[in-house]
């Protein structure tokens, strides 16, 4: 089977990765994330239709009436609709929404209109941020213990690379960032780490078995050996996420986008960030095979 020269293209991949990361960081710094109601607060209006309406039509009606960043979803039954607005709450907003949505063929009844505070979102944001930092720290310790500290450096940079790219694209495109997207970002960390561990395990095994010191060649062999598994896992996962993107509805639209971006970035980083960085930090055979064991083996030879 033909071996692909991944490490031979690592400099081009590094340049592309750095450019994308810089764009993402600039977008985060100057545009920032478009935080959803979970983080900013706003108004929640529940209405009930006689017949189940089309959510896209409702969203278009409200946006045409001047409401921005509208979220529309079913609430229990298909004729119960929950509308989330970023506008500040007032006593008339519920009736305004009803007047806009009411039609001659499908009348609308106001069930409730209330203010949604951002306090819970703020707490979850702070806790999730600390959780993410803790997860990265635990990952670094785990990889350093299981493999070697140079592996931990590569894994940590790769995970940060994937998260920054997902967040940066959301900031660049102005997509709503809510708790479902935050959950997707945390899931990306787990997925990317799993892919990286698979590649690292094969690299370590090949280094110990190989009789050559050509690290790029050893890395290429390891990546090619895991390529079929990586493509099968990423491909089947992407098929599910694409189904969610096109058929899952508005509530998980951005969730599926974040995961799709994360899967692509994670697959790329497991080869051209986490693995290639081992060459940058000059991983050598002696880093994985202690000198004492080598000395013992030499003493046992006749």
Coordinates of C-alpha atoms in Angstrom, one line a residue:
X1 CA 0.0 0.0 0.0
X2 CA 1.3 3.4 -1.0
X3 CA 2.5 5.5 2.0
X4 CA 1.5 9.1 2.1
X5 CA 4.3 11.6 3.0
X6 CA 2.5 13.5 5.8
X7 CA 5.6 14.8 7.5
X8 CA 7.1 16.0 4.2
X9 CA 4.2 18.5 4.0
X10 CA 4.3 19.5 7.6
X11 CA 5.8 23.0 6.9
X12 CA 3.0 23.9 4.5
X13 CA 0.5 22.5 7.1
X14 CA 2.1 24.6 9.8
X15 CA 1.8 27.8 7.8
X16 CA -1.9 27.0 7.0
X17 CA -2.6 26.2 10.6
X18 CA -0.9 29.3 11.9
X19 CA -2.8 31.5 9.4
X20 CA -6.2 30.0 10.4
X21 CA -5.4 30.3 14.1
X22 CA -4.3 34.0 13.7
X23 CA -7.5 34.8 11.9
X24 CA -9.5 33.1 14.6
X25 CA -7.7 34.9 17.4
X26 CA -8.2 38.3 15.6
X27 CA -11.9 37.6 15.1
X28 CA -12.2 36.7 18.8
X29 CA -10.3 39.8 19.9
X30 CA -12.1 42.3 17.7
X31 CA -15.6 40.9 17.0
X32 CA -16.0 38.6 19.9
X33 CA -18.5 35.8 20.3
X34 CA -22.2 36.5 19.6
X35 CA -23.5 35.3 22.9
X36 CA -27.0 33.9 23.0
X37 CA -29.7 34.4 25.6
X38 CA -28.1 31.8 27.9
X39 CA -25.3 34.3 28.5
X40 CA -26.9 37.7 27.8
X41 CA -30.5 37.4 29.1
X42 CA -33.6 38.7 27.2
X43 CA -37.2 37.9 26.7
X44 CA -39.1 34.6 26.4
X45 CA -42.5 34.4 24.9
X46 CA -44.6 31.3 24.7
X47 CA -47.5 31.2 22.2
X48 CA -50.0 28.5 21.2
X49 CA -51.3 27.9 17.7
X50 CA -54.5 26.2 16.6
X51 CA -52.4 24.3 14.0
X52 CA -48.7 23.5 14.0
X53 CA -46.9 26.3 12.1
X54 CA -43.6 26.4 10.1
X55 CA -40.8 27.6 12.4
X56 CA -38.8 29.2 9.6
X57 CA -41.9 31.3 8.6
X58 CA -42.3 32.5 12.2
X59 CA -38.7 33.4 12.4
X60 CA -38.9 35.4 9.2
X61 CA -42.0 37.2 10.3
X62 CA -40.4 38.3 13.6
X63 CA -37.1 39.4 11.9
X64 CA -39.0 41.4 9.2
X65 CA -40.8 43.1 12.1
X66 CA -37.5 44.3 13.5
X67 CA -36.6 41.7 16.1
X68 CA -33.0 40.5 16.0
X69 CA -31.3 37.2 16.8
X70 CA -34.7 35.5 17.2
X71 CA -34.8 31.9 18.3
X72 CA -38.0 29.9 17.6
X73 CA -38.6 26.3 18.8
X74 CA -41.4 24.0 19.6
X75 CA -42.2 23.6 23.3
X76 CA -43.7 20.2 24.0
X77 CA -46.5 19.9 21.4
X78 CA -45.9 21.0 17.8
X79 CA -48.4 23.9 18.2
X80 CA -46.8 25.3 21.3
X81 CA -44.0 27.7 20.3
X82 CA -41.3 29.2 22.4
X83 CA -39.8 32.5 21.1
X84 CA -36.6 33.9 22.6
X85 CA -35.7 37.5 21.9
X86 CA -32.6 39.6 22.9
X87 CA -34.7 42.7 23.4
X88 CA -35.3 43.9 26.9
X89 CA -38.5 42.8 28.5
X90 CA -41.5 45.0 28.8
X91 CA -45.2 44.4 29.4
X92 CA -46.2 44.9 25.8
X93 CA -43.6 42.6 24.1
X94 CA -45.8 39.5 24.4
X95 CA -48.7 41.1 22.7
X96 CA -46.5 42.5 20.0
X97 CA -45.2 39.1 19.2
X98 CA -48.8 37.7 19.1
X99 CA -49.9 40.6 16.8
X100 CA -47.1 39.9 14.4
X101 CA -47.6 36.1 14.3
X102 CA -51.4 36.1 14.2
X103 CA -53.0 35.3 10.8
X104 CA -56.5 34.8 9.5
X105 CA -56.0 31.1 9.0
X106 CA -54.1 30.2 12.2
X107 CA -54.8 32.3 15.3
X108 CA -52.3 32.7 18.1
X109 CA -52.8 32.7 21.9
X110 CA -50.3 34.2 24.3
X111 CA -49.4 31.8 27.1
X112 CA -46.7 33.7 28.9
X113 CA -44.1 36.4 28.4
X114 CA -41.2 36.8 30.9
X115 CA -37.7 38.0 31.4
X116 CA -34.8 35.5 31.1
X117 CA -31.9 36.5 33.2
X118 CA -28.2 35.8 32.4
X119 CA -27.1 34.9 35.9
X120 CA -27.3 31.1 35.3
X121 CA -25.5 31.6 32.0
X122 CA -22.8 33.6 33.7
X123 CA -22.3 30.9 36.3
X124 CA -22.2 28.1 33.7
X125 CA -19.8 30.2 31.6
X126 CA -17.4 30.7 34.5
X127 CA -17.6 27.1 35.6
X128 CA -17.3 25.7 32.1
X129 CA -14.3 27.9 31.5
X130 CA -12.6 26.6 34.6
X131 CA -13.7 23.1 33.7
X132 CA -12.1 23.5 30.3
X133 CA -8.8 24.7 31.8
X134 CA -8.9 21.8 34.3
X135 CA -9.6 19.3 31.5
X136 CA -6.6 20.6 29.5
X137 CA -4.4 20.4 32.6
X138 CA -5.5 16.8 33.4
X139 CA -5.0 15.9 29.7
X140 CA -1.4 17.2 29.8
X141 CA -0.7 15.2 33.0
X142 CA -2.3 12.1 31.6
X143 CA -0.4 12.2 28.3
X144 CA 2.9 13.0 30.0
X145 CA 2.4 10.1 32.4
X146 CA 1.3 7.6 29.7
X147 CA 3.8 8.7 27.0
X148 CA 6.4 11.5 27.7
X149 CA 6.3 15.2 28.4
X150 CA 7.0 16.1 24.8
X151 CA 3.9 14.2 23.8
X152 CA 1.9 16.2 26.4
X153 CA 3.1 19.5 24.8
X154 CA 2.0 18.4 21.4
X155 CA -1.4 17.2 22.7
X156 CA -2.0 20.4 24.6
X157 CA -1.2 22.6 21.6
X158 CA -3.4 20.5 19.4
X159 CA -6.4 20.8 21.7
X160 CA -6.0 24.6 22.1
X161 CA -5.6 24.8 18.3
X162 CA -9.0 23.0 17.7
X163 CA -10.9 25.1 20.3
X164 CA -9.6 28.4 19.1
X165 CA -10.5 27.6 15.5
X166 CA -14.0 26.6 16.4
X167 CA -14.5 29.7 18.6
X168 CA -12.8 32.0 16.0
X169 CA -15.1 30.8 13.1
X170 CA -18.2 31.4 15.3
X171 CA -16.9 34.9 16.1
X172 CA -16.0 35.6 12.4
X173 CA -19.4 34.5 11.1
X174 CA -21.4 36.0 13.9
X175 CA -23.1 32.7 14.8
X176 CA -25.0 32.5 18.1
X177 CA -22.9 31.0 20.9
X178 CA -25.1 29.4 23.5
X179 CA -24.8 26.5 26.0
X180 CA -25.3 23.9 23.3
X181 CA -22.4 25.2 21.4
X182 CA -20.3 25.3 24.6
X183 CA -21.2 21.6 25.1
X184 CA -20.0 20.9 21.5
X185 CA -16.7 22.6 22.1
X186 CA -16.1 20.5 25.2
X187 CA -17.0 17.4 23.1
X188 CA -14.5 18.5 20.5
X189 CA -11.8 18.3 23.2
X190 CA -12.6 14.7 23.9
X191 CA -12.8 13.7 20.3
X192 CA -9.6 15.4 19.3
X193 CA -7.7 13.9 22.3
X194 CA -8.9 10.4 21.4
X195 CA -7.7 10.8 17.8
X196 CA -4.3 12.2 19.1
X197 CA -3.9 9.3 21.6
X198 CA -4.4 6.7 18.8
X199 CA -1.7 8.3 16.7
X200 CA 0.7 8.8 19.6
X201 CA 0.3 5.2 20.7
X202 CA 1.3 3.9 17.2
X203 CA 4.2 6.4 17.0
X204 CA 5.6 5.2 20.4
X205 CA 5.2 1.6 19.4
X206 CA 6.9 2.1 16.0
X207 CA 9.8 4.0 17.6
X208 CA 10.4 1.1 20.0
X209 CA 10.2 -1.5 17.3
X210 CA 12.1 0.3 14.5
X211 CA 15.8 -0.1 14.0
X212 CA 16.1 3.3 12.2
X213 CA 16.4 6.8 13.7
X214 CA 14.6 8.6 10.8
X215 CA 11.8 10.1 12.9
X216 CA 9.8 11.6 9.9
X217 CA 9.7 8.2 8.3
X218 CA 8.6 6.5 11.5
X219 CA 5.9 9.1 12.0
X220 CA 4.7 8.7 8.4
X221 CA 4.4 4.9 8.9
X222 CA 2.5 5.3 12.1
X223 CA 0.1 7.9 10.6
X224 CA -0.5 5.8 7.6
X225 CA -1.2 2.7 9.7
X226 CA -3.9 4.6 11.7
X227 CA -5.2 6.5 8.6
X228 CA -8.0 4.0 7.7
X229 CA -9.3 4.0 11.3
X230 CA -9.2 7.9 11.5
X231 CA -11.0 8.3 8.2
X232 CA -13.6 5.7 9.1
X233 CA -14.3 7.3 12.5
X234 CA -14.3 10.9 11.2
X235 CA -16.3 10.1 8.1
X236 CA -19.1 8.2 9.9
X237 CA -19.2 11.0 12.6
X238 CA -19.5 13.7 9.9
X239 CA -22.3 11.8 8.2
X240 CA -24.3 11.9 11.5
X241 CA -23.5 15.6 12.1
X242 CA -24.5 16.5 8.5
X243 CA -27.8 14.8 9.1
X244 CA -28.3 16.8 12.3
X245 CA -27.2 20.0 10.4
X246 CA -29.8 19.6 7.6
X247 CA -32.6 17.8 9.5
X248 CA -32.1 18.5 13.2
X249 CA -33.8 21.9 13.3
X250 CA -32.8 25.3 14.5
X251 CA -32.1 24.4 18.1
X252 CA -29.1 22.1 17.3
X253 CA -28.1 23.9 14.1
X254 CA -25.1 25.7 15.6
X255 CA -24.4 22.7 17.8
X256 CA -23.8 20.6 14.7
X257 CA -21.8 23.3 13.1
X258 CA -19.4 23.5 16.0
X259 CA -19.0 19.7 16.0
X260 CA -18.4 19.6 12.3
X261 CA -15.7 22.2 12.6
X262 CA -14.2 20.5 15.6
X263 CA -14.1 17.1 13.8
X264 CA -12.3 18.6 10.8
X265 CA -9.9 20.6 12.9
X266 CA -9.3 17.6 15.3
X267 CA -8.5 15.2 12.4
X268 CA -6.1 17.7 10.9
X269 CA -4.4 18.6 14.2
X270 CA -3.9 14.9 15.2
X271 CA -1.5 14.7 12.2
X272 CA -0.1 18.1 11.5
X273 CA -0.1 19.6 15.0
X274 CA 0.2 17.0 17.7
X275 CA 2.3 14.6 15.7
X276 CA 4.4 17.1 13.7
X277 CA 5.2 19.1 16.9
X278 CA 7.1 16.0 18.2
X279 CA 9.7 16.7 15.4
X280 CA 9.9 20.3 16.5
X281 CA 10.6 19.4 20.1
X282 CA 13.1 16.8 18.8
X283 CA 11.7 13.6 20.1
X284 CA 14.3 10.9 20.1
X285 CA 14.4 7.1 20.7
X286 CA 16.1 7.6 24.0
X287 CA 13.1 9.6 25.2
X288 CA 11.0 6.4 25.1
X289 CA 13.7 3.8 25.9
X290 CA 15.5 4.5 29.2
X291 CA 19.3 4.3 29.0
X292 CA 19.3 1.9 32.0
X293 CA 17.4 -0.7 30.1
X294 CA 19.7 -0.3 27.1
X295 CA 22.8 -0.7 29.4
X296 CA 21.2 -3.8 31.0
X297 CA 20.6 -5.4 27.6
X298 CA 24.2 -4.7 26.6
X299 CA 25.5 -6.4 29.7
X300 CA 23.4 -9.5 29.0
X301 CA 24.9 -9.9 25.5
X302 CA 27.8 -12.5 25.4

